[in-house]
Amino acid sequence: MITFEEVSKVFPDGTRAVENLNFELPTGKITVFVGPSGCGKTTSLRMINRMVEPSGGRILIDGKDVTQQDAALLRRSIGYVIQHAGLFPHRTVIENVMTVPSLVGTDKKKSRATAMELLLRVGLTESMADKYPVQLSGGQEQRVGVARALAADPPVMLMDEPFSAVDPIVRSGLQAEFLRLQGELGKTIAFVTHDIDEAIKIGDMVAVFQEGGHLAQYATPQELLENPADSFVADFVGRDRGFRSLSFDSAENLVIDPVESVASGSDVLVLDDAGRPLGWVGPGIASEDRPAPVAGTFTSADSLRVVTDLAITSPVGIAVRVDSSGTADGIIRHQSLVRQLDERRRLRSGANA
Amino acid sequence: MIDYISSNTTVIWRAFSEHVLLALIPVALAIIFSLPLGYLAVRYSKLYYPLVNLSSILYAIPSLALFLLIPAIIGTSVISPLNIIIALTIYSVALMVRVVADGLNSVDPSVTQAATAMGYRRVRRLFGVELPIALPVMLAGLRVATVANVSIVSVGALLGVGGLGALFVRGQQLDYAEPVIVGIVLSVMLAAFCDIVIVLVQRRLTPWTRVGGRA
């Protein structure tokens, strides 16, 4: 657990970067610091490993004040990943990964073996071990950066916009793999980004920073989308937050109508012999010989966002649920879904009141 | 030509070895002095321009003037080889301070920051990260300083100490081309040899500069 207690930072030129920061980063979770540029998020991150010293207050890691510890030793126990990776250009990939183990004097053979394992773990191959950073793509550099931060198996990791410098497709791949890796490792991670979508995708907890280094809100991603603390957070989170917040609930608890109930209307759901949906037929939709495609189905493991999207895009305003074998086992109409979402919202705001 | 060489082997060899010492001792001294000075210029950025400007001024002093100025200042005899060594050390340091400072400044700040964040202390970071990354720039400067020294040493011959330069003076006095040619050839060969050695050292020490670009 990392605790910020009344932490503030004023730079020598008088800039107030961080003001009176109080919050806790839970152990084994990803806490994202997000906010516009100049809001003190990076400064706050860098105070954890003393790259920046606080002007007031304390930062505790598992109850121990960081400023009471030797800075270099403290930093060796905290993984650090930055934008553009900051790899050492004069060292090979494997030597880069072995940086901290060699600083603390781990046996070379052993640290090499660990480093090799880590390379595979972050999705690189053994053949990359002896390349130099200049020979890597941006995404590969970032993976090496993550492997280097993990090499000494630190309980805490600091990540400063680690995926901002790579293109969007590579970024979403890196994010997914990062979450998978975190699922295996369970590190306590502080993660800085200016991208609210990244914050919501990655974070277990999200700290929204405001200009002047104030903490505008500290909450789970879902809470942030559903109940922004003020208009600043609401604006920052974005317009379609209501829709995005639906990604956090599964379709498991939806009340579903039986497939046969479609027959009561004028539209018909055409199924194949195995009961898999083929398409829609109905007046103004499609003729019987050429049914309109279903355009997608959901399972009870999908999120409400998927169901809502299907109901909106379906030619007849009905989303079709299938079981694991692809057989249609239920439907939900647009109107029913809206009613259920409304009930869910009432319930939730009732719980908050 | 062969006759000249075979009958003057001792003289040529002595001139050559003197030339080597006069040119290369200053290079070694310059490495020792310019590393800390260059580091100071980077560490305390206020010192950068004073140090670099002073270096430029020193480098602009004509060599013959410096060879004569040094005995006047430190009281050595005009024909002491020490004058040449000191003068060339001043030139080499003047050149190298700037090169060391620029080499260290060329290290990407995100790399030094990453090093600090990994838990490097200052001294280890300097020797383990900053200096190795600055090596290509520093060695390029070292090549220039070394080759320049090999050529400037000859000027000292006008004062009686100048290694291979003595052969030029003798050839001119006797109106005799052979010593001049031998002097020029040996001087060029020495410069080329030193240059190649530094290039080989650089290839050995900085393999990362020779690998291809992004895969």
Coordinates of C-alpha atoms in Angstrom, one line a residue:
Chain A
M1 CA 0.0 0.0 0.0
I2 CA 1.3 3.5 -0.9
T3 CA -0.1 6.3 1.2
F4 CA 0.0 10.0 0.3
E5 CA -0.4 12.1 3.5
E6 CA -0.9 15.8 3.0
V7 CA 1.6 15.8 0.3
S8 CA 2.5 19.0 -1.5
K9 CA 5.2 20.1 -3.9
V10 CA 6.2 23.7 -4.6
F11 CA 9.1 24.0 -7.1
P12 CA 11.9 26.5 -6.5
D13 CA 10.4 28.9 -9.1
G14 CA 7.2 29.0 -7.0
T15 CA 5.0 26.7 -9.1
R16 CA 2.6 24.7 -7.0
A17 CA 2.7 21.3 -8.7
V18 CA 0.8 19.3 -6.0
E19 CA -1.3 20.5 -3.2
N20 CA -2.5 18.7 -0.1
L21 CA -2.7 15.2 -1.6
N22 CA -4.3 12.5 0.5
F23 CA -5.0 9.1 -0.9
E24 CA -4.0 5.4 -0.8
L25 CA -2.9 3.1 -3.6
P26 CA -4.1 -0.4 -2.7
T27 CA -1.6 -3.2 -2.7
G28 CA -1.6 -5.5 -5.7
K29 CA -3.8 -3.1 -7.8
I30 CA -3.3 -0.6 -10.6
T31 CA -4.0 3.0 -9.6
V32 CA -4.0 5.4 -12.5
F33 CA -3.1 9.1 -12.2
V34 CA -5.0 10.9 -14.9
G35 CA -5.5 14.5 -15.8
P36 CA -4.6 17.3 -18.2
S37 CA -1.0 18.3 -18.6
G38 CA 0.5 20.3 -15.8
C39 CA -1.8 18.9 -13.2
G40 CA 0.9 17.3 -11.1
K41 CA 0.3 13.7 -11.9
T42 CA 3.9 12.9 -13.0
T43 CA 5.3 15.0 -10.1
S44 CA 3.2 12.9 -7.7
L45 CA 4.4 9.7 -9.3
R46 CA 8.0 10.7 -9.1
M47 CA 7.7 11.6 -5.4
I48 CA 7.1 7.9 -4.7
N49 CA 10.7 7.0 -5.7
R50 CA 12.1 10.3 -4.7
M51 CA 13.0 11.5 -8.2
V52 CA 11.2 14.5 -6.8
E53 CA 11.2 15.3 -3.1
P54 CA 7.9 16.5 -1.5
S55 CA 7.9 20.0 0.0
G56 CA 5.4 18.9 2.6
G57 CA 3.6 15.8 3.9
R58 CA 4.7 12.2 3.7
I59 CA 4.6 9.3 1.3
L60 CA 4.6 5.9 2.9
I61 CA 5.1 2.5 1.2
D62 CA 3.7 -0.1 3.5
G63 CA 3.9 2.3 6.4
K64 CA 7.5 3.4 5.8
D65 CA 8.3 7.0 4.9
V66 CA 10.2 7.0 1.6
T67 CA 12.3 10.0 2.6
Q68 CA 13.7 8.0 5.5
Q69 CA 15.2 5.5 3.1
D70 CA 18.4 5.6 1.0
A71 CA 17.2 6.9 -2.3
A72 CA 19.2 4.5 -4.5
L73 CA 18.2 1.5 -2.5
L74 CA 14.6 2.6 -2.5
R75 CA 14.6 3.0 -6.3
R76 CA 16.1 -0.5 -6.8
S77 CA 13.0 -1.9 -5.0
I78 CA 10.6 0.0 -7.3
G79 CA 10.2 -0.8 -11.0
Y80 CA 10.1 2.2 -13.3
V81 CA 8.8 2.5 -16.8
I82 CA 8.8 5.7 -18.8
Q83 CA 7.5 6.9 -22.2
H84 CA 10.0 6.0 -24.9
A85 CA 11.3 3.3 -22.5
G86 CA 14.6 5.2 -21.8
L87 CA 16.6 2.1 -22.6
F88 CA 20.4 2.2 -22.4
P89 CA 21.5 2.5 -26.1
H90 CA 24.9 1.0 -25.3
R91 CA 23.6 -2.2 -23.8
T92 CA 21.9 -5.1 -25.5
V93 CA 18.3 -6.0 -24.7
I94 CA 19.2 -8.6 -22.2
E95 CA 21.8 -6.4 -20.5
N96 CA 19.2 -3.7 -20.2
V97 CA 16.8 -6.1 -18.5
M98 CA 19.6 -7.2 -16.2
T99 CA 20.3 -3.6 -15.0
V100 CA 18.9 -3.7 -11.5
P101 CA 20.0 -7.3 -10.7
S102 CA 23.5 -6.3 -11.6
L103 CA 23.2 -3.1 -9.5
V104 CA 22.3 -5.2 -6.5
G105 CA 24.9 -7.7 -7.3
T106 CA 22.8 -10.8 -8.2
D107 CA 24.8 -13.7 -9.7
K108 CA 25.2 -13.0 -13.4
K109 CA 24.1 -16.4 -14.7
K110 CA 21.0 -16.4 -12.5
S111 CA 20.0 -12.8 -13.5
R112 CA 20.5 -13.7 -17.2
A113 CA 18.2 -16.6 -16.9
T114 CA 15.6 -14.5 -15.1
A115 CA 15.9 -11.8 -17.7
M116 CA 15.5 -14.3 -20.5
E117 CA 12.3 -15.6 -18.9
L118 CA 11.0 -12.1 -18.6
L119 CA 11.6 -11.3 -22.2
L120 CA 9.4 -14.2 -23.2
R121 CA 6.9 -13.2 -20.6
V122 CA 6.5 -9.7 -22.1
G123 CA 6.1 -11.2 -25.5
L124 CA 9.6 -11.0 -27.0
T125 CA 11.7 -13.8 -28.3
E126 CA 15.1 -15.1 -27.2
S127 CA 16.6 -14.0 -30.5
M128 CA 16.1 -10.4 -29.4
A129 CA 18.3 -10.8 -26.4
D130 CA 21.5 -9.7 -28.1
K131 CA 20.0 -6.9 -30.2
Y132 CA 20.6 -3.2 -29.3
P133 CA 17.7 -0.9 -28.5
V134 CA 18.2 1.0 -31.8
Q135 CA 17.2 -2.2 -33.6
L136 CA 13.8 -2.5 -32.0
S137 CA 10.4 -1.0 -32.9
G138 CA 8.7 1.4 -30.5
G139 CA 6.4 -1.4 -29.1
Q140 CA 9.3 -3.8 -28.6
E141 CA 11.3 -1.1 -26.8
Q142 CA 8.4 -0.6 -24.4
R143 CA 8.2 -4.3 -23.7
V144 CA 11.9 -4.3 -22.9
G145 CA 11.2 -1.3 -20.6
V146 CA 8.6 -3.3 -18.8
A147 CA 10.8 -6.4 -18.5
R148 CA 13.7 -4.2 -17.2
A149 CA 11.4 -2.8 -14.5
L150 CA 10.3 -6.3 -13.5
A151 CA 13.7 -7.8 -13.4
A152 CA 14.4 -7.5 -9.7
D153 CA 10.8 -8.5 -9.0
P154 CA 9.9 -5.3 -7.2
P155 CA 6.6 -5.2 -5.3
V156 CA 5.9 -1.7 -6.6
M157 CA 6.0 -0.4 -10.1
L158 CA 5.8 3.2 -11.4
M159 CA 4.7 3.7 -15.0
D160 CA 4.9 7.2 -16.5
E161 CA 2.8 7.3 -19.8
P162 CA 4.4 4.0 -20.8
F163 CA 2.2 3.4 -23.9
S164 CA 1.8 7.0 -25.1
A165 CA 4.5 7.0 -27.7
V166 CA 3.3 4.0 -29.7
D167 CA 0.5 4.0 -32.3
P168 CA -3.1 3.2 -31.2
I169 CA -3.1 -0.4 -32.4
V170 CA 0.1 -1.3 -30.8
R171 CA -1.0 0.5 -27.7
S172 CA -4.2 -1.4 -27.2
G173 CA -2.2 -4.7 -27.7
L174 CA 0.3 -3.6 -25.1
Q175 CA -2.5 -2.6 -22.7
A176 CA -4.2 -5.9 -23.0
E177 CA -0.9 -7.8 -22.4
F178 CA -0.1 -5.5 -19.5
L179 CA -3.4 -6.4 -17.9
R180 CA -2.8 -10.1 -18.5
L181 CA 0.7 -9.8 -17.0
Q182 CA -0.6 -7.9 -14.0
G183 CA -3.2 -10.6 -13.5
E184 CA -0.3 -13.1 -13.0
L185 CA 2.0 -10.8 -11.0
G186 CA -0.3 -8.7 -8.9
K187 CA 2.1 -5.7 -8.4
T188 CA 1.2 -2.5 -6.7
I189 CA 1.2 -0.2 -9.7
A190 CA 1.0 3.6 -10.0
F191 CA 0.3 4.5 -13.7
V192 CA 0.3 8.0 -15.2
T193 CA -1.6 8.8 -18.3
H194 CA -3.3 11.8 -19.9
D195 CA -5.7 9.5 -21.7
I196 CA -9.0 8.9 -19.8
D197 CA -9.9 5.9 -21.9
E198 CA -6.6 4.3 -21.0
A199 CA -7.2 5.1 -17.3
I200 CA -10.6 3.5 -17.4
K201 CA -9.4 0.4 -19.3
I202 CA -6.3 -0.2 -17.1
G203 CA -7.2 1.2 -13.7
D204 CA -8.6 -0.6 -10.6
M205 CA -8.7 2.8 -9.1
V206 CA -8.4 6.2 -10.9
A207 CA -7.2 9.4 -9.4
V208 CA -8.3 12.4 -11.5
F209 CA -5.9 15.4 -11.1
Q210 CA -6.9 18.9 -11.8
E211 CA -4.7 21.9 -12.6
G212 CA -2.7 23.1 -9.6
G213 CA -2.2 19.5 -8.3
H214 CA -5.6 19.0 -6.7
L215 CA -7.2 15.6 -6.6
A216 CA -10.5 16.1 -8.2
Q217 CA -11.8 12.6 -7.6
Y218 CA -10.5 9.2 -6.5
A219 CA -12.7 6.3 -7.4
T220 CA -13.1 3.1 -9.4
P221 CA -13.5 3.6 -13.1
Q222 CA -17.2 2.7 -13.0
E223 CA -17.9 5.1 -10.1
L224 CA -16.0 7.8 -12.1
L225 CA -18.2 7.3 -15.2
E226 CA -21.5 7.0 -13.2
N227 CA -21.0 9.6 -10.5
P228 CA -18.4 12.2 -11.5
A229 CA -17.7 14.4 -8.4
D230 CA -18.0 17.7 -10.2
S231 CA -18.3 19.3 -13.7
F232 CA -14.5 19.2 -14.2
V233 CA -14.4 15.4 -13.8
A234 CA -17.6 15.0 -15.9
D235 CA -16.1 17.1 -18.7
F236 CA -12.8 15.3 -18.4
V237 CA -14.4 11.8 -18.5
G238 CA -16.2 12.8 -21.6
R239 CA -19.7 12.9 -23.1
D240 CA -20.6 9.2 -23.7
R241 CA -19.7 8.2 -20.1
G242 CA -23.2 6.8 -19.5
F243 CA -22.8 4.4 -22.4
R244 CA -19.2 3.6 -21.4
S245 CA -20.1 2.9 -17.9
L246 CA -22.2 0.0 -19.1
S247 CA -19.0 -1.9 -19.9
F248 CA -18.6 -2.6 -16.2
D249 CA -21.8 -4.7 -15.7
S250 CA -22.4 -8.1 -17.2
A251 CA -25.5 -9.1 -19.1
E252 CA -25.9 -12.0 -16.6
N253 CA -28.7 -10.4 -14.6
L254 CA -30.8 -9.1 -17.5
V255 CA -34.3 -10.4 -17.7
I256 CA -34.4 -12.2 -21.1
D257 CA -37.5 -13.1 -23.1
P258 CA -37.8 -16.5 -24.7
V259 CA -36.9 -16.8 -28.4
E260 CA -40.4 -17.9 -29.2
S261 CA -41.8 -14.5 -28.0
V262 CA -40.5 -12.9 -31.2
A263 CA -43.3 -14.8 -33.0
S264 CA -45.9 -12.6 -31.4
G265 CA -44.8 -9.6 -33.5
S266 CA -44.6 -9.2 -37.2
D267 CA -40.9 -9.7 -37.3
V268 CA -39.5 -13.3 -37.5
L269 CA -36.1 -14.6 -36.3
V270 CA -34.9 -17.2 -38.8
L271 CA -32.9 -20.0 -37.2
D272 CA -30.9 -22.8 -38.8
D273 CA -31.4 -26.5 -37.9
A274 CA -29.1 -26.2 -34.8
G275 CA -31.1 -23.2 -33.6
R276 CA -28.4 -20.7 -34.5
P277 CA -29.8 -17.3 -35.6
L278 CA -29.5 -16.6 -39.3
G279 CA -31.3 -13.3 -39.7
W280 CA -34.5 -11.2 -39.5
V281 CA -37.5 -11.3 -41.8
G282 CA -40.4 -8.9 -41.7
P283 CA -42.3 -6.2 -43.5
G284 CA -40.0 -3.4 -44.3
I285 CA -37.0 -5.3 -43.0
A286 CA -36.2 -8.2 -45.4
S287 CA -38.1 -10.8 -47.5
E288 CA -38.2 -14.4 -46.5
D289 CA -35.7 -15.6 -49.1
R290 CA -33.1 -13.0 -48.0
P291 CA -33.2 -12.4 -44.2
A292 CA -31.4 -9.3 -42.8
P293 CA -28.2 -10.4 -41.0
V294 CA -28.4 -10.6 -37.2
A295 CA -25.2 -8.5 -37.0
G296 CA -24.1 -10.1 -33.8
T297 CA -25.2 -11.9 -30.7
F298 CA -24.3 -11.7 -27.0
T299 CA -23.7 -14.3 -24.2
S300 CA -24.4 -13.8 -20.6
A301 CA -20.7 -13.1 -20.0
D302 CA -20.8 -10.0 -22.3
S303 CA -21.2 -6.5 -20.8
L304 CA -24.4 -4.4 -20.9
R305 CA -22.5 -2.1 -23.4
V306 CA -22.4 -5.0 -25.9
V307 CA -26.1 -5.8 -25.4
T308 CA -27.1 -2.1 -25.7
D309 CA -25.1 -1.7 -28.9
L310 CA -26.7 -4.8 -30.4
A311 CA -30.2 -3.7 -29.6
I312 CA -29.5 -0.3 -31.2
T313 CA -27.9 -1.7 -34.3
S314 CA -30.3 -4.6 -34.8
P315 CA -32.7 -3.9 -37.7
V316 CA -35.7 -4.8 -35.4
G317 CA -34.4 -3.4 -32.1
I318 CA -33.9 -6.8 -30.6
A319 CA -30.6 -8.3 -29.3
V320 CA -30.3 -12.1 -29.5
R321 CA -28.6 -14.1 -26.8
V322 CA -26.8 -17.4 -27.6
D323 CA -25.4 -20.1 -25.4
S324 CA -21.9 -21.5 -25.7
S325 CA -22.8 -23.6 -28.7
G326 CA -24.2 -20.6 -30.6
T327 CA -27.8 -21.7 -30.2
A328 CA -30.2 -18.8 -29.7
D329 CA -31.6 -19.0 -26.1
G330 CA -33.2 -15.7 -25.6
I331 CA -33.9 -12.2 -26.8
I332 CA -34.2 -8.8 -25.3
R333 CA -36.1 -5.9 -26.9
H334 CA -34.8 -2.4 -27.0
Q335 CA -37.7 -1.2 -24.8
S336 CA -37.2 -3.9 -22.2
L337 CA -33.5 -3.1 -22.0
V338 CA -34.1 0.6 -21.5
R339 CA -36.5 -0.2 -18.7
Q340 CA -34.0 -2.5 -17.0
L341 CA -31.1 0.0 -17.4
D342 CA -33.4 2.6 -15.8
E343 CA -34.1 0.4 -12.9
R344 CA -30.4 -0.4 -12.5
R345 CA -29.7 3.4 -12.4
R346 CA -32.4 4.0 -9.7
L347 CA -31.2 1.1 -7.6
R348 CA -27.6 2.4 -7.8
S349 CA -28.3 6.0 -6.9
G350 CA -30.5 4.7 -4.1
A351 CA -27.6 2.7 -2.8
N352 CA -25.4 5.8 -2.9
A353 CA -27.9 8.1 -1.2
Chain B
M1 CA 66.8 7.7 -50.7
I2 CA 67.7 4.2 -49.5
D3 CA 71.2 5.4 -48.9
Y4 CA 70.0 8.3 -46.8
I5 CA 67.8 6.1 -44.7
S6 CA 70.4 3.4 -44.2
S7 CA 73.1 5.8 -43.2
N8 CA 70.9 7.9 -40.9
T9 CA 68.8 5.1 -39.2
T10 CA 69.8 6.3 -35.7
V11 CA 68.9 9.9 -36.4
I12 CA 65.6 9.1 -38.0
W13 CA 64.7 6.6 -35.3
R14 CA 65.5 9.1 -32.6
A15 CA 63.5 11.8 -34.3
F16 CA 60.6 9.5 -34.8
S17 CA 60.5 8.2 -31.2
E18 CA 60.8 11.8 -29.9
H19 CA 57.9 12.7 -32.2
V20 CA 55.8 9.9 -30.8
L21 CA 56.4 10.9 -27.2
L22 CA 55.9 14.7 -27.9
A23 CA 52.7 14.0 -29.7
L24 CA 51.1 11.3 -27.5
I25 CA 52.1 12.2 -23.9
P26 CA 49.9 15.4 -24.3
V27 CA 47.1 13.3 -25.6
A28 CA 47.3 11.1 -22.5
L29 CA 47.5 14.1 -20.2
A30 CA 44.6 15.7 -22.1
I31 CA 42.4 12.7 -21.5
I32 CA 43.2 12.9 -17.8
F33 CA 42.4 16.7 -17.5
S34 CA 39.6 17.1 -19.9
L35 CA 37.3 14.4 -18.5
P36 CA 36.8 16.1 -15.1
L37 CA 36.7 19.6 -16.7
G38 CA 34.2 18.4 -19.3
Y39 CA 32.1 16.8 -16.6
L40 CA 32.2 20.0 -14.5
A41 CA 31.0 21.9 -17.5
V42 CA 28.0 19.6 -17.8
R43 CA 27.3 19.2 -14.1
Y44 CA 27.4 22.9 -13.4
S45 CA 25.9 24.4 -16.5
K46 CA 27.1 27.9 -15.5
L47 CA 30.6 26.7 -16.1
Y48 CA 29.9 25.5 -19.6
Y49 CA 30.4 28.7 -21.6
P50 CA 33.3 30.0 -19.5
L51 CA 35.2 26.7 -20.0
V52 CA 34.3 26.3 -23.6
N53 CA 35.1 29.9 -24.5
L54 CA 38.4 29.8 -22.6
S55 CA 39.2 26.6 -24.5
S56 CA 38.5 28.3 -27.9
I57 CA 40.8 31.2 -27.0
L58 CA 43.6 28.9 -25.9
Y59 CA 43.2 26.9 -29.1
A60 CA 43.5 30.1 -31.1
I61 CA 47.0 31.0 -29.9
P62 CA 49.5 30.2 -32.6
S63 CA 51.6 27.2 -31.7
L64 CA 55.0 28.9 -32.2
A65 CA 53.9 31.7 -29.9
L66 CA 52.8 29.3 -27.2
F67 CA 56.1 27.4 -27.5
L68 CA 57.9 30.7 -26.7
L69 CA 55.4 31.9 -24.2
I70 CA 55.6 28.9 -21.9
P71 CA 59.3 29.1 -21.1
A72 CA 58.8 32.8 -20.3
I73 CA 56.0 31.9 -17.9
I74 CA 57.3 28.8 -16.2
G75 CA 61.0 29.5 -16.6
T76 CA 62.1 26.4 -18.6
S77 CA 64.8 26.6 -21.2
V78 CA 63.5 27.5 -24.7
I79 CA 64.7 24.2 -26.0
S80 CA 63.1 22.0 -23.3
P81 CA 60.8 19.4 -24.7
L82 CA 58.6 20.2 -21.7
N83 CA 57.4 23.4 -23.5
I84 CA 56.1 21.3 -26.4
I85 CA 54.4 18.8 -24.1
I86 CA 52.7 21.6 -22.1
A87 CA 51.7 23.5 -25.2
L88 CA 50.2 20.5 -26.9
T89 CA 48.5 19.4 -23.7
I90 CA 46.9 22.8 -23.5
Y91 CA 45.7 22.5 -27.1
S92 CA 44.4 19.0 -26.6
V93 CA 42.6 19.8 -23.4
A94 CA 41.1 22.9 -25.0
L95 CA 39.8 20.7 -27.8
M96 CA 38.7 17.8 -25.6
V97 CA 36.9 19.8 -22.9
R98 CA 34.3 20.9 -25.4
V99 CA 34.1 17.4 -26.9
V100 CA 33.7 15.7 -23.5
A101 CA 31.0 18.2 -22.4
D102 CA 29.1 17.9 -25.7
G103 CA 29.4 14.1 -25.5
L104 CA 27.9 14.0 -22.1
N105 CA 25.3 16.5 -23.1
S106 CA 24.4 14.3 -26.0
V107 CA 23.1 11.6 -23.6
D108 CA 19.3 11.5 -23.8
P109 CA 18.0 13.0 -20.5
S110 CA 15.4 10.2 -20.4
V111 CA 18.2 7.7 -20.3
T112 CA 20.0 9.3 -17.4
Q113 CA 16.7 9.7 -15.6
A114 CA 15.9 6.1 -16.2
A115 CA 19.3 5.2 -14.8
T116 CA 18.7 7.3 -11.7
A117 CA 15.2 5.8 -11.3
M118 CA 16.7 2.3 -11.5
G119 CA 18.9 3.1 -8.5
Y120 CA 22.2 4.2 -10.0
R121 CA 24.2 6.5 -7.8
R122 CA 25.9 9.4 -9.4
V123 CA 29.4 8.1 -9.9
R124 CA 28.3 4.7 -11.1
R125 CA 25.9 6.3 -13.5
L126 CA 28.7 8.5 -14.9
F127 CA 31.0 5.5 -15.5
G128 CA 28.3 2.9 -16.4
V129 CA 25.9 4.9 -18.4
E130 CA 26.9 8.5 -19.4
L131 CA 30.5 8.1 -20.4
P132 CA 30.0 4.9 -22.4
I133 CA 27.1 6.6 -24.3
A134 CA 29.3 9.7 -24.9
L135 CA 32.2 7.6 -26.1
P136 CA 31.6 7.9 -29.9
V137 CA 31.5 11.7 -29.6
M138 CA 34.6 11.8 -27.3
L139 CA 36.6 9.4 -29.4
A140 CA 35.9 11.5 -32.5
G141 CA 37.4 14.5 -30.7
L142 CA 40.3 12.4 -29.6
R143 CA 41.1 11.5 -33.2
V144 CA 41.2 15.2 -34.1
A145 CA 43.4 16.1 -31.2
T146 CA 45.8 13.2 -31.8
V147 CA 46.2 13.9 -35.5
A148 CA 46.6 17.6 -34.8
N149 CA 49.3 16.9 -32.2
V150 CA 51.3 14.7 -34.6
S151 CA 51.4 17.5 -37.1
I152 CA 52.0 20.4 -34.7
V153 CA 55.0 18.7 -33.0
S154 CA 57.1 19.5 -36.1
V155 CA 56.8 23.2 -35.5
G156 CA 58.9 22.7 -32.4
A157 CA 61.8 21.9 -34.7
L158 CA 62.2 25.7 -35.3
L159 CA 63.2 25.9 -31.6
G160 CA 65.3 22.7 -31.7
V161 CA 62.8 20.2 -30.3
G162 CA 60.4 18.9 -32.8
G163 CA 60.8 15.1 -33.5
L164 CA 60.5 14.5 -37.2
G165 CA 60.4 18.3 -37.7
A166 CA 64.1 18.2 -37.1
L167 CA 64.4 16.3 -40.4
F168 CA 62.5 19.1 -42.2
V169 CA 64.8 21.8 -40.8
R170 CA 67.9 19.7 -41.7
G171 CA 66.7 19.1 -45.2
Q172 CA 66.0 22.7 -45.7
Q173 CA 69.4 23.8 -44.3
L174 CA 71.2 21.4 -46.5
D175 CA 69.0 22.0 -49.5
Y176 CA 68.4 18.2 -49.5
A177 CA 65.0 16.6 -50.2
E178 CA 65.5 13.2 -48.7
P179 CA 65.1 14.0 -45.0
V180 CA 62.1 16.2 -45.7
I181 CA 60.4 13.3 -47.6
V182 CA 61.2 10.8 -44.9
G183 CA 60.0 13.2 -42.2
I184 CA 56.7 13.8 -44.1
V185 CA 56.1 10.2 -44.8
L186 CA 56.8 9.1 -41.2
S187 CA 54.7 11.9 -39.8
V188 CA 51.7 11.0 -42.0
M189 CA 52.1 7.3 -41.3
L190 CA 52.2 8.0 -37.5
A191 CA 49.1 10.2 -37.7
A192 CA 47.3 7.5 -39.8
F193 CA 48.4 4.8 -37.5
C194 CA 47.1 6.6 -34.4
D195 CA 43.9 7.4 -36.1
I196 CA 43.4 3.7 -37.1
V197 CA 44.1 2.6 -33.6
I198 CA 41.5 4.9 -32.2
V199 CA 39.0 3.8 -34.8
L200 CA 39.6 0.1 -33.9
V201 CA 39.3 0.9 -30.2
Q202 CA 36.0 2.7 -30.9
R203 CA 34.7 -0.3 -32.9
R204 CA 35.6 -2.5 -30.1
L205 CA 34.1 -0.3 -27.4
T206 CA 30.9 0.9 -29.1
P207 CA 29.4 -2.0 -31.0
W208 CA 26.0 -0.5 -30.7
T209 CA 26.9 2.3 -33.1
R210 CA 27.5 -0.1 -35.9
V211 CA 24.2 -2.1 -35.9
G212 CA 21.6 -1.3 -38.4
G213 CA 18.6 0.9 -37.8
R214 CA 15.1 -0.3 -36.6
A215 CA 14.3 -3.8 -37.6

